[in-house]
């Protein structure tokens, strides 16, 4: 907890502070009563902050909203996206739902993409959408440390206090992504076939176009593959987006014609970059159950999986059906959420906690963390991962 103790206001005179508080209060038409407004502090001596990109498709408004509440913390930044196939009405109702949450209204750290581009989950436009989201999050917030992409089918297994506490023990240039250069069957079935993602140029939804021929494996760079679910450092994403080296753009053009390129793009960029290749921790920190051999998607989790996910020591799990009862168990036993429209409570929540009262309608210092039992399991996982990381001279093999 040492990082939290170092994080406090070192200036603001008694003249400026009341003026600032008055200004912050006046610009929010929906402000809720609270003892005082506490700003999130950023920097190496403060708890880390996360930028969440949460996306889904038509009919996923309620799932995205629930997921947002489960991972909400005032120190973080959030960008929500309903796909182009969703209606404007659904996007509008998602925005209305956000305004119903006092903390979100007051801290103003959640945005919704109003006019999303069309993208395909199996094509290169998925990578384009992710890079766009990261770019937006960089523009609206200059202080977050890690980028986390979640779909509407995901859910957290730790509180945000847990996550921030454990990541405060980690170097902030590290990237968490499952990766390997052993392509196996993916080489012939995913990398070499030439495909075209029609979402690049068609307004309507249609399937991927397949060319008749295959191309040889590249020799200018090495292909890596792995899980598409990643936790990426801000410094690495700045490299991908601002591109002072041409590598990210070169690989982006190459993976434009690769099926499921999100399973290889970031992995190949980071492992071909001398600057970043040794910042990779080989884990996506997700709990999933796969067939053997694996199919396109993991199993849907249910209540019979609760004990396994609670003991897994990872941060997130997927995938869940809508209104799966297992989510209610996670809310109650792990996240301590007592209502569907309540954010996951943390040390920052100071209101009365009861079945009829939301403790997060009032708050104190948002820079203070109170990790719970799940933090210890995640910390054990992180310690093991970092031991493996530090013992290898080359992280990309």
Coordinates of C-alpha atoms in Angstrom, one line a residue:
X1 CA 0.0 0.0 0.0
X2 CA 3.1 2.3 -0.1
X3 CA 2.2 3.7 -3.5
X4 CA -1.1 5.0 -2.2
X5 CA 0.5 6.7 0.8
X6 CA 2.8 8.7 -1.5
X7 CA -0.1 9.8 -3.6
X8 CA -1.7 13.0 -2.2
X9 CA -2.1 16.6 -3.0
X10 CA 1.1 18.5 -2.4
X11 CA -0.3 21.9 -3.4
X12 CA -3.5 23.9 -3.8
X13 CA -3.9 26.8 -1.4
X14 CA -7.0 27.3 0.6
X15 CA -8.0 30.0 -1.9
X16 CA -7.7 27.9 -5.0
X17 CA -9.1 24.6 -3.7
X18 CA -12.7 25.9 -2.9
X19 CA -12.8 27.6 -6.3
X20 CA -11.8 24.4 -8.0
X21 CA -14.3 22.4 -6.2
X22 CA -17.1 24.9 -7.0
X23 CA -16.1 24.8 -10.7
X24 CA -16.1 21.0 -10.8
X25 CA -19.5 20.8 -9.2
X26 CA -21.0 23.5 -11.4
X27 CA -20.1 21.8 -14.7
X28 CA -21.9 18.5 -13.8
X29 CA -25.7 18.9 -14.0
X30 CA -26.1 15.5 -12.5
X31 CA -23.8 15.7 -9.5
X32 CA -24.8 13.7 -6.5
X33 CA -24.3 14.6 -2.8
X34 CA -20.9 13.7 -1.5
X35 CA -18.6 14.7 1.3
X36 CA -15.9 16.0 -1.0
X37 CA -14.6 15.6 -4.5
X38 CA -11.4 13.7 -4.8
X39 CA -9.3 13.8 -8.0
X40 CA -7.4 10.7 -9.2
X41 CA -3.7 11.2 -9.1
X42 CA -1.5 9.7 -11.7
X43 CA 2.2 8.9 -11.8
X44 CA 4.8 6.2 -10.9
X45 CA 4.2 6.6 -7.2
X46 CA 0.4 6.4 -7.5
X47 CA -1.8 3.3 -8.2
X48 CA -1.9 2.5 -11.9
X49 CA -4.9 3.4 -14.0
X50 CA -6.5 1.3 -16.8
X51 CA -8.1 2.3 -20.1
X52 CA -10.9 -0.1 -20.9
X53 CA -12.3 -0.6 -24.4
X54 CA -15.6 -2.5 -24.0
X55 CA -17.3 -3.6 -27.2
X56 CA -20.3 -5.6 -28.4
X57 CA -22.8 -5.8 -31.1
X58 CA -26.5 -5.5 -31.7
X59 CA -28.5 -6.3 -28.5
X60 CA -25.5 -6.1 -26.2
X61 CA -26.4 -2.8 -24.5
X62 CA -27.3 -4.4 -21.2
X63 CA -24.3 -6.7 -21.2
X64 CA -21.9 -3.8 -21.9
X65 CA -23.5 -1.7 -19.2
X66 CA -23.3 -4.5 -16.6
X67 CA -19.7 -5.2 -17.5
X68 CA -18.8 -1.5 -17.2
X69 CA -20.3 -1.4 -13.7
X70 CA -18.3 -4.5 -12.7
X71 CA -15.0 -2.9 -13.8
X72 CA -15.7 0.7 -12.9
X73 CA -13.4 2.8 -10.8
X74 CA -13.1 6.7 -10.9
X75 CA -9.3 6.5 -11.6
X76 CA -9.8 4.5 -14.9
X77 CA -11.0 5.6 -18.3
X78 CA -13.7 3.8 -20.3
X79 CA -14.7 3.7 -24.0
X80 CA -17.8 1.7 -25.0
X81 CA -18.7 0.6 -28.5
X82 CA -21.8 -0.9 -29.9
X83 CA -21.1 -2.2 -33.4
X84 CA -22.4 -0.5 -36.5
X85 CA -25.2 -3.1 -36.7
X86 CA -26.7 -1.7 -33.4
X87 CA -29.3 1.0 -33.8
X88 CA -28.9 4.6 -32.8
X89 CA -31.7 4.0 -30.3
X90 CA -29.7 1.3 -28.6
X91 CA -26.7 3.6 -28.3
X92 CA -28.9 6.4 -26.9
X93 CA -30.3 4.0 -24.3
X94 CA -26.8 3.0 -23.3
X95 CA -26.0 6.7 -22.8
X96 CA -29.1 7.2 -20.7
X97 CA -28.1 4.2 -18.6
X98 CA -24.7 5.8 -17.9
X99 CA -26.4 9.0 -16.7
X100 CA -28.3 7.0 -14.1
X101 CA -25.1 6.1 -12.2
X102 CA -24.0 9.0 -9.8
X103 CA -20.3 8.2 -9.9
X104 CA -20.2 8.0 -13.8
X105 CA -22.1 11.3 -14.0
X106 CA -19.8 13.1 -11.7
X107 CA -16.4 11.7 -12.7
X108 CA -17.2 11.8 -16.4
X109 CA -14.7 9.1 -17.3
X110 CA -16.9 7.0 -19.6
X111 CA -17.4 7.7 -23.3
X112 CA -19.5 6.0 -26.0
X113 CA -18.4 5.9 -29.7
X114 CA -21.3 7.6 -31.5
X115 CA -20.7 6.5 -35.1
X116 CA -18.6 3.3 -35.0
X117 CA -17.1 1.9 -38.2
X118 CA -18.2 -1.5 -39.3
X119 CA -15.9 -4.3 -38.3
X120 CA -15.7 -8.1 -38.6
X121 CA -14.6 -10.2 -35.7
X122 CA -12.6 -12.5 -38.0
X123 CA -11.1 -9.8 -40.3
X124 CA -8.5 -7.1 -40.0
X125 CA -11.1 -4.4 -39.3
X126 CA -11.2 -5.8 -35.7
X127 CA -7.6 -4.7 -35.3
X128 CA -8.5 -1.3 -36.9
X129 CA -11.3 -0.9 -34.3
X130 CA -9.0 -1.7 -31.4
X131 CA -6.3 0.7 -32.6
X132 CA -8.9 3.4 -33.0
X133 CA -10.2 2.8 -29.5
X134 CA -6.7 3.0 -28.1
X135 CA -6.1 6.3 -30.0
X136 CA -9.3 7.8 -28.6
X137 CA -8.4 6.8 -25.1
X138 CA -5.0 8.4 -25.5
X139 CA -6.6 11.6 -26.7
X140 CA -9.2 11.9 -23.9
X141 CA -6.8 10.8 -21.1
X142 CA -3.1 11.3 -20.9
X143 CA -2.5 9.4 -17.6
X144 CA -3.6 5.7 -17.9
X145 CA -1.0 3.0 -17.8
X146 CA -2.5 -0.2 -19.4
X147 CA -5.1 -0.8 -22.1
X148 CA -7.6 -3.6 -21.6
X149 CA -10.0 -4.8 -24.3
X150 CA -13.1 -6.7 -23.2
X151 CA -16.1 -8.0 -25.1
X152 CA -19.6 -8.1 -23.9
X153 CA -19.1 -11.8 -23.2
X154 CA -16.3 -11.2 -20.6
X155 CA -16.5 -10.5 -16.9
X156 CA -13.9 -9.6 -14.1
X157 CA -12.9 -12.1 -11.4
X158 CA -11.3 -9.4 -9.2
X159 CA -12.3 -5.9 -8.0
X160 CA -10.6 -2.9 -9.5
X161 CA -8.9 -2.3 -6.1
X162 CA -7.5 -5.8 -6.4
X163 CA -6.4 -5.3 -10.0
X164 CA -4.8 -1.9 -9.3
X165 CA -3.1 -3.2 -6.1
X166 CA -1.5 -6.1 -7.9
X167 CA -0.4 -4.1 -11.0
X168 CA 1.2 -1.5 -8.7
X169 CA 3.8 -4.2 -8.1
X170 CA 4.6 -4.5 -11.8
X171 CA 6.8 -2.5 -14.2
X172 CA 4.5 -0.2 -16.2
X173 CA 6.1 -1.0 -19.5
X174 CA 5.2 -4.7 -19.3
X175 CA 2.7 -6.2 -21.7
X176 CA 0.5 -9.3 -21.0
X177 CA -0.3 -11.4 -24.0
X178 CA -0.2 -15.1 -24.6
X179 CA 2.2 -15.6 -27.5
X180 CA 4.3 -18.2 -29.4
X181 CA 6.3 -18.5 -32.6
X182 CA 5.1 -22.2 -33.0
X183 CA 2.3 -21.6 -35.4
X184 CA 1.4 -25.2 -35.9
X185 CA -1.7 -25.6 -38.0
X186 CA -2.3 -21.9 -38.0
X187 CA 0.5 -21.3 -40.4
X188 CA -1.2 -23.2 -43.2
X189 CA -4.8 -22.4 -42.3
X190 CA -4.7 -18.8 -40.9
X191 CA -1.4 -17.1 -42.0
X192 CA -0.8 -18.2 -45.6
X193 CA -4.4 -18.1 -46.9
X194 CA -5.2 -14.7 -48.5
X195 CA -8.5 -13.1 -47.3
X196 CA -10.2 -9.8 -47.8
X197 CA -12.3 -8.3 -45.0
X198 CA -15.4 -6.8 -46.8
X199 CA -16.1 -4.6 -43.7
X200 CA -13.3 -2.3 -45.1
X201 CA -15.4 -1.2 -48.0
X202 CA -19.0 -2.6 -47.8
X203 CA -21.7 -1.0 -45.7
X204 CA -23.6 -4.2 -45.4
X205 CA -22.4 -7.2 -43.4
X206 CA -21.1 -10.2 -45.4
X207 CA -18.6 -13.0 -45.0
X208 CA -14.8 -12.9 -45.5
X209 CA -13.6 -13.3 -49.1
X210 CA -11.1 -16.1 -49.7
X211 CA -8.5 -16.0 -52.5
X212 CA -7.7 -19.2 -54.4
X213 CA -4.0 -19.1 -53.7
X214 CA -1.8 -18.9 -50.6
X215 CA 1.3 -16.8 -50.1
X216 CA 4.6 -18.0 -48.6
X217 CA 5.6 -17.3 -45.1
X218 CA 7.4 -13.9 -44.8
X219 CA 11.1 -13.8 -44.2
X220 CA 11.4 -10.0 -43.4
X221 CA 9.8 -10.6 -40.0
X222 CA 8.7 -13.5 -37.8
X223 CA 5.1 -14.3 -37.2
X224 CA 3.9 -14.9 -33.6
X225 CA 0.4 -15.9 -32.6
X226 CA -1.6 -16.4 -29.4
X227 CA -4.7 -15.3 -27.5
X228 CA -6.4 -12.1 -28.9
X229 CA -7.1 -11.0 -25.4
X230 CA -4.3 -8.7 -24.3
X231 CA -3.3 -6.1 -21.6
X232 CA -1.0 -3.7 -23.3
X233 CA 1.1 -0.9 -21.9
X234 CA 0.6 2.7 -22.9
X235 CA 4.2 3.0 -24.2
X236 CA 3.8 0.0 -26.5
X237 CA 0.4 1.3 -27.9
X238 CA 2.0 4.7 -28.5
X239 CA 4.7 2.8 -30.6
X240 CA 1.9 1.0 -32.6
X241 CA -0.1 4.2 -33.2
X242 CA 2.4 7.0 -33.4
X243 CA 4.8 4.7 -35.2
X244 CA 8.3 6.3 -35.0
X245 CA 9.4 2.9 -36.4
X246 CA 7.7 1.7 -39.6
X247 CA 7.2 -1.9 -38.2
X248 CA 3.7 -1.5 -36.9
X249 CA 2.4 -0.1 -40.2
X250 CA 4.2 -2.7 -42.2
X251 CA 2.7 -5.5 -40.2
X252 CA -0.7 -3.8 -40.3
X253 CA -0.6 -4.0 -44.1
X254 CA 0.4 -7.6 -44.0
X255 CA -2.2 -8.7 -41.5
X256 CA -4.9 -6.8 -43.5
X257 CA -5.2 -10.1 -45.5
X258 CA -5.0 -12.5 -42.6
X259 CA -8.0 -14.2 -41.0
X260 CA -8.3 -13.6 -37.3
X261 CA -5.4 -11.1 -37.4
X262 CA -6.1 -10.0 -33.8
X263 CA -4.5 -13.4 -32.8
X264 CA -1.2 -12.3 -34.4
X265 CA -0.9 -8.6 -35.0
X266 CA 0.2 -7.2 -31.6
X267 CA 2.1 -10.4 -30.9
X268 CA 4.1 -10.0 -34.1
X269 CA 4.7 -6.3 -33.7
X270 CA 6.0 -6.6 -30.1
X271 CA 8.2 -9.7 -30.7
X272 CA 9.8 -8.2 -33.8
X273 CA 10.6 -4.9 -32.1
X274 CA 14.0 -4.7 -30.3
X275 CA 12.6 -2.1 -28.0
X276 CA 9.6 -4.0 -26.8
X277 CA 10.3 -7.7 -27.3
X278 CA 11.5 -8.3 -23.8
X279 CA 8.5 -6.6 -22.2
X280 CA 6.2 -9.5 -22.9
X281 CA 4.7 -11.6 -20.0
X282 CA 3.3 -14.7 -21.6
X283 CA -0.2 -14.7 -20.2
X284 CA -3.5 -13.0 -21.0
X285 CA -4.7 -13.3 -17.4
X286 CA -8.0 -14.8 -18.6
X287 CA -9.9 -18.0 -17.5
X288 CA -11.3 -20.0 -20.4
X289 CA -12.2 -23.6 -21.0
X290 CA -11.3 -25.0 -24.4
X291 CA -12.0 -28.1 -26.3
X292 CA -9.1 -30.3 -27.3
X293 CA -8.3 -29.5 -30.1
X294 CA -9.7 -26.0 -29.5
X295 CA -12.6 -24.7 -31.6
X296 CA -13.1 -21.1 -32.6
X297 CA -14.5 -20.1 -29.2
X298 CA -14.2 -21.4 -25.6
X299 CA -17.1 -23.0 -23.7
X300 CA -19.7 -20.9 -22.2
X301 CA -19.2 -20.9 -18.4
X302 CA -21.9 -21.7 -15.9
X303 CA -22.5 -22.1 -12.2
X304 CA -20.7 -25.4 -12.1
X305 CA -17.5 -23.5 -13.0
X306 CA -17.6 -21.1 -10.0
X307 CA -15.1 -22.8 -7.8
X308 CA -12.6 -23.1 -10.6
X309 CA -12.8 -19.5 -11.6
X310 CA -12.7 -18.3 -8.0
X311 CA -9.5 -20.1 -7.5
X312 CA -8.0 -19.4 -10.9
X313 CA -5.9 -16.4 -9.8
X314 CA -6.5 -14.5 -13.0
X315 CA -8.3 -11.1 -13.7
X316 CA -11.0 -12.0 -16.2
X317 CA -13.0 -14.9 -17.5
X318 CA -14.9 -15.6 -20.7
X319 CA -17.3 -16.4 -22.2
X320 CA -20.7 -15.9 -20.5
X321 CA -24.3 -16.1 -21.9
X322 CA -26.5 -13.1 -21.2
X323 CA -27.9 -13.1 -17.7
X324 CA -25.9 -16.2 -16.8
X325 CA -26.6 -17.0 -13.1
X326 CA -22.8 -17.5 -12.6
X327 CA -22.5 -13.7 -13.1
X328 CA -24.8 -13.1 -10.1
X329 CA -22.5 -15.4 -8.0
X330 CA -19.4 -13.4 -9.1
X331 CA -21.2 -10.2 -8.3
X332 CA -22.2 -11.3 -4.8
X333 CA -19.2 -13.3 -3.7
X334 CA -16.3 -11.6 -5.4
X335 CA -17.2 -8.1 -6.5
X336 CA -19.6 -7.5 -3.6
X337 CA -22.1 -5.8 -6.0
X338 CA -25.5 -5.8 -4.3
X339 CA -27.5 -4.4 -7.3
X340 CA -27.6 -4.7 -11.0
X341 CA -27.3 -0.9 -11.5
X342 CA -24.5 -0.4 -8.9
X343 CA -20.8 -0.2 -9.6
X344 CA -18.4 -2.6 -8.0
X345 CA -17.6 -1.0 -4.6
X346 CA -14.1 -0.1 -3.6
X347 CA -12.2 1.8 -0.9
X348 CA -13.3 5.0 -2.6
X349 CA -17.0 4.3 -1.8
X350 CA -18.0 5.8 1.6
X351 CA -21.8 5.6 1.5
X352 CA -23.8 3.2 3.7
X353 CA -23.7 -0.3 2.4
X354 CA -27.1 -2.1 2.6
X355 CA -29.4 -3.9 0.3
X356 CA -31.4 -0.7 -0.4
X357 CA -28.5 1.7 -0.5
X358 CA -25.6 2.1 -2.9
X359 CA -22.3 2.8 -1.1
X360 CA -20.8 4.4 -4.2
X361 CA -23.2 7.3 -4.3
X362 CA -20.8 9.0 -1.9
X363 CA -17.0 8.8 -2.1
X364 CA -13.8 9.8 -0.5
X365 CA -10.2 9.5 -1.7
X366 CA -10.2 7.6 -5.0
X367 CA -6.4 7.0 -4.7
X368 CA -6.8 4.7 -1.8
X369 CA -7.1 1.0 -2.4
X370 CA -8.5 -1.8 -0.3
X371 CA -7.6 -5.2 -1.9
X372 CA -9.6 -8.2 -1.0
X373 CA -9.1 -12.0 -0.9
X374 CA -9.0 -12.4 -4.7
X375 CA -6.0 -9.9 -4.8
X376 CA -3.8 -12.5 -3.0
X377 CA -4.6 -15.1 -5.6
X378 CA -3.9 -12.7 -8.5
X379 CA -0.7 -11.6 -6.8
X380 CA 0.5 -15.2 -6.5
X381 CA -0.2 -15.6 -10.3
X382 CA 1.6 -12.4 -11.0
X383 CA 4.6 -13.4 -8.9
X384 CA 5.0 -16.7 -10.8
X385 CA 4.6 -15.0 -14.2
X386 CA 7.2 -12.3 -13.3
X387 CA 9.6 -15.0 -12.0
X388 CA 9.3 -16.8 -15.4
X389 CA 9.7 -13.5 -17.2
X390 CA 12.9 -12.4 -15.3
X391 CA 14.5 -15.9 -15.8
X392 CA 14.4 -15.7 -19.6
X393 CA 16.8 -13.5 -21.6
X394 CA 14.5 -13.7 -24.6
X395 CA 10.8 -13.4 -24.0
X396 CA 9.7 -14.0 -27.6
X397 CA 10.4 -17.6 -28.6

